[in-house]
PDB file of C-alpha atoms in Angstrom:
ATOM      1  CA  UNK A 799     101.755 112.111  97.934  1.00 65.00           C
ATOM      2  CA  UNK A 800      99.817 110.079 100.461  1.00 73.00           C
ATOM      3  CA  UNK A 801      97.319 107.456  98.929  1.00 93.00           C
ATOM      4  CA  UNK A 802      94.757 107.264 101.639  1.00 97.00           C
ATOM      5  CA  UNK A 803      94.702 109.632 104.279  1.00 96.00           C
ATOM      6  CA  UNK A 804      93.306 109.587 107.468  1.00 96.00           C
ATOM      7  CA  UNK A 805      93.202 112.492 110.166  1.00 96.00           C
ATOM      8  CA  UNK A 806      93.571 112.989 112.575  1.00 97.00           C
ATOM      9  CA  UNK A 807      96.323 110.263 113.323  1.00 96.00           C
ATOM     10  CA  UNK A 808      95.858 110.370 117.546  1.00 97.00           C
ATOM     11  CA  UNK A 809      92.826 111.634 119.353  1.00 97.00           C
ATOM     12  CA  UNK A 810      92.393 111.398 123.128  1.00 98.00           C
ATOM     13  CA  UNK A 811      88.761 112.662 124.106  1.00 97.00           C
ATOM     14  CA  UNK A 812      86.541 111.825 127.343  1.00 97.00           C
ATOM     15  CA  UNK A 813      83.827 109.511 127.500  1.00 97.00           C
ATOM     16  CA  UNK A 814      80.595 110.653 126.321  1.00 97.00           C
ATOM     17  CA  UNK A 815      81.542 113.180 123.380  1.00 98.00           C
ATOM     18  CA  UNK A 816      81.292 112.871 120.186  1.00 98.00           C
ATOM     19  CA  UNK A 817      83.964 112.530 117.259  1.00 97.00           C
ATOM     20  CA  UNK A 818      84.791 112.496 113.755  1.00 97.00           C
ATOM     21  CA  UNK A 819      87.509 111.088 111.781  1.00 98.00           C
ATOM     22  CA  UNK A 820      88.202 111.876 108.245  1.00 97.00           C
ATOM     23  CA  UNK A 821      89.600 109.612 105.213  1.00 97.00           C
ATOM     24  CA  UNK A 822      90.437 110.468 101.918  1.00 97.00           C
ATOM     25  CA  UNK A 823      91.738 108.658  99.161  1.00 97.00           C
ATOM     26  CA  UNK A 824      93.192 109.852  95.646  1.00 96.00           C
ATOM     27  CA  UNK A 825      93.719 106.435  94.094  1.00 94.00           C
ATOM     28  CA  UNK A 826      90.300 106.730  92.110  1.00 93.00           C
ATOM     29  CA  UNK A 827      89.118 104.423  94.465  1.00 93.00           C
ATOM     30  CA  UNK A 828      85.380 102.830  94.129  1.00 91.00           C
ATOM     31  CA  UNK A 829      85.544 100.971  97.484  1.00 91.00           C
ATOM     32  CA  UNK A 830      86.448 102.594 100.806  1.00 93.00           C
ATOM     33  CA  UNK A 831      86.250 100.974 104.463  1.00 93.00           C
ATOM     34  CA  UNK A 832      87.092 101.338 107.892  1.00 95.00           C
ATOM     35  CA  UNK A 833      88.251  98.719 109.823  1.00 95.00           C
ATOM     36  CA  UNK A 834      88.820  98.904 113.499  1.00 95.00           C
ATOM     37  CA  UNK A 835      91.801  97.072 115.502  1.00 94.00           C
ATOM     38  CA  UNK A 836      90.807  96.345 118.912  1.00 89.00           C
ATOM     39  CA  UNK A 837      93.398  95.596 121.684  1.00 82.00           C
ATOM     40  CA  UNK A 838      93.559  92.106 120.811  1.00 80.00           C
ATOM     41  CA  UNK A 839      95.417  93.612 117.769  1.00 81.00           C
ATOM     42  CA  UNK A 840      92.234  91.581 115.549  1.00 85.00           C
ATOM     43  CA  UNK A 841      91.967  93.936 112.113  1.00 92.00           C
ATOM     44  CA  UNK A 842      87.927  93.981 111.134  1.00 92.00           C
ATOM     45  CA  UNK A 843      85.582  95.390 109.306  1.00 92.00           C
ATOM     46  CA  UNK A 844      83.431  98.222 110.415  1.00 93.00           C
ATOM     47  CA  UNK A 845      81.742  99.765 107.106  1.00 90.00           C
ATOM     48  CA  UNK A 846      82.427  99.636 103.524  1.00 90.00           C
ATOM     49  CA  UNK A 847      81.175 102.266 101.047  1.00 89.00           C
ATOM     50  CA  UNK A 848      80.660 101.456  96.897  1.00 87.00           C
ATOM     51  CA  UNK A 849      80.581 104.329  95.229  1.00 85.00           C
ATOM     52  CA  UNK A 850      79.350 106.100  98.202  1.00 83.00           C
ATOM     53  CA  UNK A 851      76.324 103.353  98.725  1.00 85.00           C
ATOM     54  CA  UNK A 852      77.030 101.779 102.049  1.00 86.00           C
ATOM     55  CA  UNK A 853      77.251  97.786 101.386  1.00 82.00           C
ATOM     56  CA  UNK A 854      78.817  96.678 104.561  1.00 79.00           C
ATOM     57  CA  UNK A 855      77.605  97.153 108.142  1.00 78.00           C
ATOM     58  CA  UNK A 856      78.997  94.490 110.400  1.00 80.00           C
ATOM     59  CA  UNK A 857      77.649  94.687 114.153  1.00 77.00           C
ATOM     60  CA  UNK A 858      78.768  98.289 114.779  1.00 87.00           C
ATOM     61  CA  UNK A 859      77.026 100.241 117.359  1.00 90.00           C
ATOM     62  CA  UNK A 860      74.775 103.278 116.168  1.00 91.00           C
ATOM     63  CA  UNK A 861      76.736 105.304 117.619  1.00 95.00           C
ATOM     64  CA  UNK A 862      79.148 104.676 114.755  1.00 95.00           C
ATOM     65  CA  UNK A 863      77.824 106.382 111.384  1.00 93.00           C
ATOM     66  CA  UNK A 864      80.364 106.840 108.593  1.00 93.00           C
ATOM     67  CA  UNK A 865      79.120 109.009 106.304  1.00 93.00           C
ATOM     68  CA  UNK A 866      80.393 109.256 102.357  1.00 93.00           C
ATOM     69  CA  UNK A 867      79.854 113.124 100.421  1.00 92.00           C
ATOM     70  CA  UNK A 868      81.673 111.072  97.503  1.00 91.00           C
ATOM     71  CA  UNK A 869      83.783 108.573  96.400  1.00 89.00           C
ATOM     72  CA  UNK A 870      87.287 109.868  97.369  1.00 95.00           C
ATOM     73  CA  UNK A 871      85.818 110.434 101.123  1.00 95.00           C
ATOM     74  CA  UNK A 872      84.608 108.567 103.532  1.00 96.00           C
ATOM     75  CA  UNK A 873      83.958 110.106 107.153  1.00 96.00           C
ATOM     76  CA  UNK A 874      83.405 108.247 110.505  1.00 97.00           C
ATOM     77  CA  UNK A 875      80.970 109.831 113.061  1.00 97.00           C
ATOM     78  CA  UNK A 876      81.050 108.399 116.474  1.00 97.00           C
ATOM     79  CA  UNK A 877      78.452 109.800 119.163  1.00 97.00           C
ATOM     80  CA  UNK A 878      78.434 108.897 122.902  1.00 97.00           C
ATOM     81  CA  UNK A 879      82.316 107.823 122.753  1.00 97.00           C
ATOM     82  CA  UNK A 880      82.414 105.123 125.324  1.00 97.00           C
ATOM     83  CA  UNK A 881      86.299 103.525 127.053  1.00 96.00           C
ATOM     84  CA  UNK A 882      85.371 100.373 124.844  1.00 94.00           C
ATOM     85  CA  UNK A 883      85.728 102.325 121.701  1.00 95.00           C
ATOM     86  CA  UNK A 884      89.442 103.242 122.294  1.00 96.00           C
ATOM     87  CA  UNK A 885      91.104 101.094 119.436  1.00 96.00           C
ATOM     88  CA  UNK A 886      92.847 102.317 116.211  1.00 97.00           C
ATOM     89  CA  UNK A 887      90.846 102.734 113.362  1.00 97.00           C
ATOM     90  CA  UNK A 888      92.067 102.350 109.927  1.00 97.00           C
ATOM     91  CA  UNK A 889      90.314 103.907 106.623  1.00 97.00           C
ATOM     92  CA  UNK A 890      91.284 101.739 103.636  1.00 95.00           C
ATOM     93  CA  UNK A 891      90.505 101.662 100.034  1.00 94.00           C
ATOM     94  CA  UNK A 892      90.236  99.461  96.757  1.00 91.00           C
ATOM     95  CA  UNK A 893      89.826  99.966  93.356  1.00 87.00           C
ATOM     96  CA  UNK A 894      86.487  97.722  93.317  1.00 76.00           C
ATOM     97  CA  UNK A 895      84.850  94.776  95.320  1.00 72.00           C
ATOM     98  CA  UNK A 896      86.130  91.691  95.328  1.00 70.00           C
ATOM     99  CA  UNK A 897      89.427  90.133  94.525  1.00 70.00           C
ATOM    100  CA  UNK A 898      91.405  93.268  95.067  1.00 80.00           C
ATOM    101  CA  UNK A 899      94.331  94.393  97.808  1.00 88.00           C
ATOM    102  CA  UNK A 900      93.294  97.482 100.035  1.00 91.00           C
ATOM    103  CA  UNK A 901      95.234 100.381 100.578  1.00 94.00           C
ATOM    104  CA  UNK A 902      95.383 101.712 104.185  1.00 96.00           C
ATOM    105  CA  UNK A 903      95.377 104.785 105.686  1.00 97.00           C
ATOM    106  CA  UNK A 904      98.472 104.825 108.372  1.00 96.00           C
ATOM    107  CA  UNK A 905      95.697 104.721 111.523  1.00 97.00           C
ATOM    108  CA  UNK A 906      93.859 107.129 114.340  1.00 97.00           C
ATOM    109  CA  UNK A 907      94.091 106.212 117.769  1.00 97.00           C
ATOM    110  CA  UNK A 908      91.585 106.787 119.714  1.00 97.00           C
ATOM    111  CA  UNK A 909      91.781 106.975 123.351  1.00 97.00           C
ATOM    112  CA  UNK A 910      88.706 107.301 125.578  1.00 97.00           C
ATOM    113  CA  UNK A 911      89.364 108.433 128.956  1.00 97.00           C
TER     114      UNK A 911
ATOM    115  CA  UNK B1355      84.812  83.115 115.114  1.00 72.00           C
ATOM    116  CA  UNK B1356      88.007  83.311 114.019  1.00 85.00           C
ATOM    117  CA  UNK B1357      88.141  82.193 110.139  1.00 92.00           C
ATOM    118  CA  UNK B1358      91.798  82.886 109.516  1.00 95.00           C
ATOM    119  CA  UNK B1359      94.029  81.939 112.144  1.00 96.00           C
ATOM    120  CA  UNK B1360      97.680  82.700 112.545  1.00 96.00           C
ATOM    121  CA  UNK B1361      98.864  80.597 115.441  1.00 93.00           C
ATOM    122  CA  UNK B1362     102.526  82.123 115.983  1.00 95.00           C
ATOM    123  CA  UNK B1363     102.525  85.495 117.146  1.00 94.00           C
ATOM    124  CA  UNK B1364     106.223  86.028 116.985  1.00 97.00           C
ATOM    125  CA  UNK B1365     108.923  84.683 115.050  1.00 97.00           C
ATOM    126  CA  UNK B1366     112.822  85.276 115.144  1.00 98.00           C
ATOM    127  CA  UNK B1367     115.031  84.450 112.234  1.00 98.00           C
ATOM    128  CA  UNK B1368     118.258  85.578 111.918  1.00 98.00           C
ATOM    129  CA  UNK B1369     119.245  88.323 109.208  1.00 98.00           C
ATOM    130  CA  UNK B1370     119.933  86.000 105.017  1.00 97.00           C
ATOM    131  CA  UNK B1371     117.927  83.297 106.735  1.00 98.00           C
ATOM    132  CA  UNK B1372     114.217  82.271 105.737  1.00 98.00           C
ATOM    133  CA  UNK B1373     111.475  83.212 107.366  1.00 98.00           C
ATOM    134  CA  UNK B1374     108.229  81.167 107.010  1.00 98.00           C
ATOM    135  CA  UNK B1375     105.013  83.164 108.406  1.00 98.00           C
ATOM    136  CA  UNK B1376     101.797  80.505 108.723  1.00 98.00           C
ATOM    137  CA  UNK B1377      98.270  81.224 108.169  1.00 98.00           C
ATOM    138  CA  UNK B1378      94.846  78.631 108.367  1.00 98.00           C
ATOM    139  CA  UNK B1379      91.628  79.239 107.439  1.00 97.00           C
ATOM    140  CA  UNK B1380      88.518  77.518 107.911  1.00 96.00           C
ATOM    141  CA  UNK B1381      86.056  79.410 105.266  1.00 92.00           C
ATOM    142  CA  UNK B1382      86.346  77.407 102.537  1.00 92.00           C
ATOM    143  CA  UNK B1383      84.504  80.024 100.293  1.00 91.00           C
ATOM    144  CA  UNK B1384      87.437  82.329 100.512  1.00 92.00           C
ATOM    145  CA  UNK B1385      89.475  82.335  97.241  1.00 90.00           C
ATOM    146  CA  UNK B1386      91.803  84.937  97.164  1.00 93.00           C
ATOM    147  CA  UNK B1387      94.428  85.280  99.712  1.00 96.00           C
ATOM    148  CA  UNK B1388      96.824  88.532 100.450  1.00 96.00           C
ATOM    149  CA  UNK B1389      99.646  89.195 102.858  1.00 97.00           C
ATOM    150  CA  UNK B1390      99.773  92.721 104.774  1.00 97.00           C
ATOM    151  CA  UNK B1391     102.953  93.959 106.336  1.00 97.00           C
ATOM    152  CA  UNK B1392     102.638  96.456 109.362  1.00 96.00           C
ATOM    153  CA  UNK B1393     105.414  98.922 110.732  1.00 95.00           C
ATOM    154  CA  UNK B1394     103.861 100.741 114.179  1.00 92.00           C
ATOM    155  CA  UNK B1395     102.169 103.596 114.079  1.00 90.00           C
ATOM    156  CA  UNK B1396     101.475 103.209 110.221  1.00 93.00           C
ATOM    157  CA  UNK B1397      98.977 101.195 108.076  1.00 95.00           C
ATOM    158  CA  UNK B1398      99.348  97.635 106.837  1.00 96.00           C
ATOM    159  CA  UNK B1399     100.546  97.729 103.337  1.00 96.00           C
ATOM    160  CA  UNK B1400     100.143  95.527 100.758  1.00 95.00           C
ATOM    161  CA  UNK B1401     102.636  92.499  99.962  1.00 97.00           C
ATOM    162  CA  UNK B1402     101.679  89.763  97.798  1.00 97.00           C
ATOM    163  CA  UNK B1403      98.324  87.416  97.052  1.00 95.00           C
ATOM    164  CA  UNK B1404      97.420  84.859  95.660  1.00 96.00           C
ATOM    165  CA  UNK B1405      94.406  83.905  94.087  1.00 94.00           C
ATOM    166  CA  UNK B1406      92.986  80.023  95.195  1.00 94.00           C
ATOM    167  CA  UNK B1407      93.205  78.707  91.116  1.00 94.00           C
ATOM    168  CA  UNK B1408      97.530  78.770  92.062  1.00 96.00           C
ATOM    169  CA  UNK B1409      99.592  76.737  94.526  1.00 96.00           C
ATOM    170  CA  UNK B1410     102.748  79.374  94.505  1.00 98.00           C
ATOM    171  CA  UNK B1411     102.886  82.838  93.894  1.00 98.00           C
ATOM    172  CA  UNK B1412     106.404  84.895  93.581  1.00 98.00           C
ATOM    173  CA  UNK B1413     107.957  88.363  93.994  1.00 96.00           C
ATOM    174  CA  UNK B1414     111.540  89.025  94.183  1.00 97.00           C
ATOM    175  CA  UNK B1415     112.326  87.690  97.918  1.00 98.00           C
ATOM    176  CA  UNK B1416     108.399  87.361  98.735  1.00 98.00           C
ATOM    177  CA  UNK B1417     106.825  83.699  97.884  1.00 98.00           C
ATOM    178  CA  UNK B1418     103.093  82.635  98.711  1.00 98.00           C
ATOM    179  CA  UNK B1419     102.074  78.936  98.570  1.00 98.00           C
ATOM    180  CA  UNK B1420      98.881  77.935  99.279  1.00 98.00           C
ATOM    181  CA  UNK B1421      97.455  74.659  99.877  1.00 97.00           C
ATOM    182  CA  UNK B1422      93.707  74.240  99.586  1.00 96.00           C
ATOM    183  CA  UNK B1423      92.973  70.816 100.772  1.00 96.00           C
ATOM    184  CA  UNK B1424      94.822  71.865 104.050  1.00 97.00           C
ATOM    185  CA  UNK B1425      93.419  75.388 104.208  1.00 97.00           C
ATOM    186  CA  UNK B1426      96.874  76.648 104.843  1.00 98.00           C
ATOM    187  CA  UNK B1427      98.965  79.285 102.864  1.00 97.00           C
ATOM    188  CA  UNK B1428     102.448  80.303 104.093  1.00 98.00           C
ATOM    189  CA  UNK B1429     104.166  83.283 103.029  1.00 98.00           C
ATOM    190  CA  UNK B1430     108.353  82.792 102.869  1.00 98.00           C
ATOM    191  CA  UNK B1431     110.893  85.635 103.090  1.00 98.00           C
ATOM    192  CA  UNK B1432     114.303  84.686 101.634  1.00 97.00           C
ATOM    193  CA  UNK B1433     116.548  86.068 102.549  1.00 98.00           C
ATOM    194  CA  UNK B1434     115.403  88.000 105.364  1.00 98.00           C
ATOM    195  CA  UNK B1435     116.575  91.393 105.905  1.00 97.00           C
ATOM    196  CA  UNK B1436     116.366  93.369 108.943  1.00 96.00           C
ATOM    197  CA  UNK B1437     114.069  95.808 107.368  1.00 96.00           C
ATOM    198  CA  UNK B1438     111.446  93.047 107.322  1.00 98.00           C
ATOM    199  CA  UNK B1439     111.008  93.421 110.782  1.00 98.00           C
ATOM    200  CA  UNK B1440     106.926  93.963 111.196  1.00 97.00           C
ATOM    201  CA  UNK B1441     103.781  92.291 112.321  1.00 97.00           C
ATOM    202  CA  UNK B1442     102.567  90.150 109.070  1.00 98.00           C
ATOM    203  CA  UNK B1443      99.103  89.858 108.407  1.00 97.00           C
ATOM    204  CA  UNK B1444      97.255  87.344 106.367  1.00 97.00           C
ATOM    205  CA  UNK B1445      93.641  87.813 104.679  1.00 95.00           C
ATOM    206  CA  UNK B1446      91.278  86.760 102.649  1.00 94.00           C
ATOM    207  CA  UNK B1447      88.470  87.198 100.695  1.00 91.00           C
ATOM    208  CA  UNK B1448      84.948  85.253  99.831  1.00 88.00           C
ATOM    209  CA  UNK B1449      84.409  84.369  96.433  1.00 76.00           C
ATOM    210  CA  UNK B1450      82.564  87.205  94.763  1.00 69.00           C
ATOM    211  CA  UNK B1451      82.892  89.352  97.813  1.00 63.00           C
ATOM    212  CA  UNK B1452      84.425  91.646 100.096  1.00 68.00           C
ATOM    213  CA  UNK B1453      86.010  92.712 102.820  1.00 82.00           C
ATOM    214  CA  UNK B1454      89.219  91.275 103.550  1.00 88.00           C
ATOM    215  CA  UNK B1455      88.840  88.966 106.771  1.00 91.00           C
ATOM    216  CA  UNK B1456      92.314  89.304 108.763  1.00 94.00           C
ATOM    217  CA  UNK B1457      94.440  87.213 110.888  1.00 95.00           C
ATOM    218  CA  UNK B1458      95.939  88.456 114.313  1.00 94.00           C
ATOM    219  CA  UNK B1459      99.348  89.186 112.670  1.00 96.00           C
ATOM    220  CA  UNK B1460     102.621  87.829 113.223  1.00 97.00           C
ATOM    221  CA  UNK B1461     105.482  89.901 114.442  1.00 97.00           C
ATOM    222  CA  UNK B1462     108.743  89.157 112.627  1.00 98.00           C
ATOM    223  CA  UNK B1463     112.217  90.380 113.990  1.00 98.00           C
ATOM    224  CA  UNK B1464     115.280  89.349 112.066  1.00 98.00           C
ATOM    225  CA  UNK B1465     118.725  89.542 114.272  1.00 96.00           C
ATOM    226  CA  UNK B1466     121.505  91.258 112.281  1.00 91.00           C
TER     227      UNK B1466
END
């Protein structure tokens, strides 16, 4: 029974559409994020939802919106997909803020050709 | 800027050996400190922390140590097993916040 799942796990799509990826977590989870690692293999931190307030927003694009219906789900919108964007993106989750371990999500790649 | 900072990218021990995986970090507000393993194609999952009040954190073949005045922590596998082949991650978190800041990983391969 998969703690935090993420689908789907490989999407190849052309530049300029737009795409969602989906997360969900059964752990009871307050905290959920997605973190995005980039070619240079460098894991960081996109969003991250409390209790489906967003409290983190690093220097993401717009085009990026993750979106949260509740607490076990957190979605990740991204308009306009550019060749920069292909990376694999990893939904994660933990039980609050702070000194806590995260639970990934085994990873989408996304490919923009 | 890169706050944590694992300067080997690959290491190669041979299989009932130890391995020693490095990590610095310059943020000297984080205090809680976590090791990820990663098998491809799958998410990092969680190993072992420690939090910044200990030096030395254990778990079965899994010890952390940590050493604040050097801003280095070190995570040692003994004895290694071929299984723990995978890229190692180290993170950390700010005092009284989150995310976890990652390093770039270090990938491990232990010979049989």
């Amino acid at each position: 029974d998969t703690a935090v799942s993420q689908t789907p796990k490989y999407l190849v799509t052309q530049m300029g559409n737009d795409k969602s990826i989906k997360c969900e977590q059964n752990l009871g989870h307050d905290t959920m994020y997605w973190y995005k690692q980039d070619s240079k293999k460098f894991l960081k931190i996109m969003f991250s939802y409390n209790n489906k307030e967003l409290i983190i927003n690093e220097t993401v694009p717009n085009r990026f919106s993750p979106k949260s219906p509740d607490k076990a789900h957190l979605n990740l919108h991204i308009n306009s997909l550019e060749l920069g964007d292909s990376a694999v993106y990893f939904c994660a989750s933990s039980q609050n803020r702070g000194r806590t371990e995260a639970f990934f999500g085994q990873g989408t790649r996304l490919t923009v050709v | 800027d890169q706050q944590v900072k694992q300067n080997s990218p690959s290491l190669s021990v041979q299989e009932g050996r130890i391995s020693i995986l490095n990590c610095d970090y310059t943020n000297s507000m984080f205090d809680y400190f976590l090791w990820y393993k990663k098998y491809p194609a799958e998410g990092p999952t969680f190993l072992i922390s420690i939090s910044s009040i200990k030096d030395k954190n254990e778990d079965g073949r899994f010890t952390v140590f940590l050493n604040k005045s050097a801003k280095h922590l070190s995570l040692h596998i003994v004895p290694s097993q071929p299984g723990d082949s995978a890229v190692y991650f180290c993170a950390a978190i700010e005092r009284g916040n989150t995310p976890l800041v990652f390093g770039k990983g270090t990938r491990l391969s232990v010979i049989a």
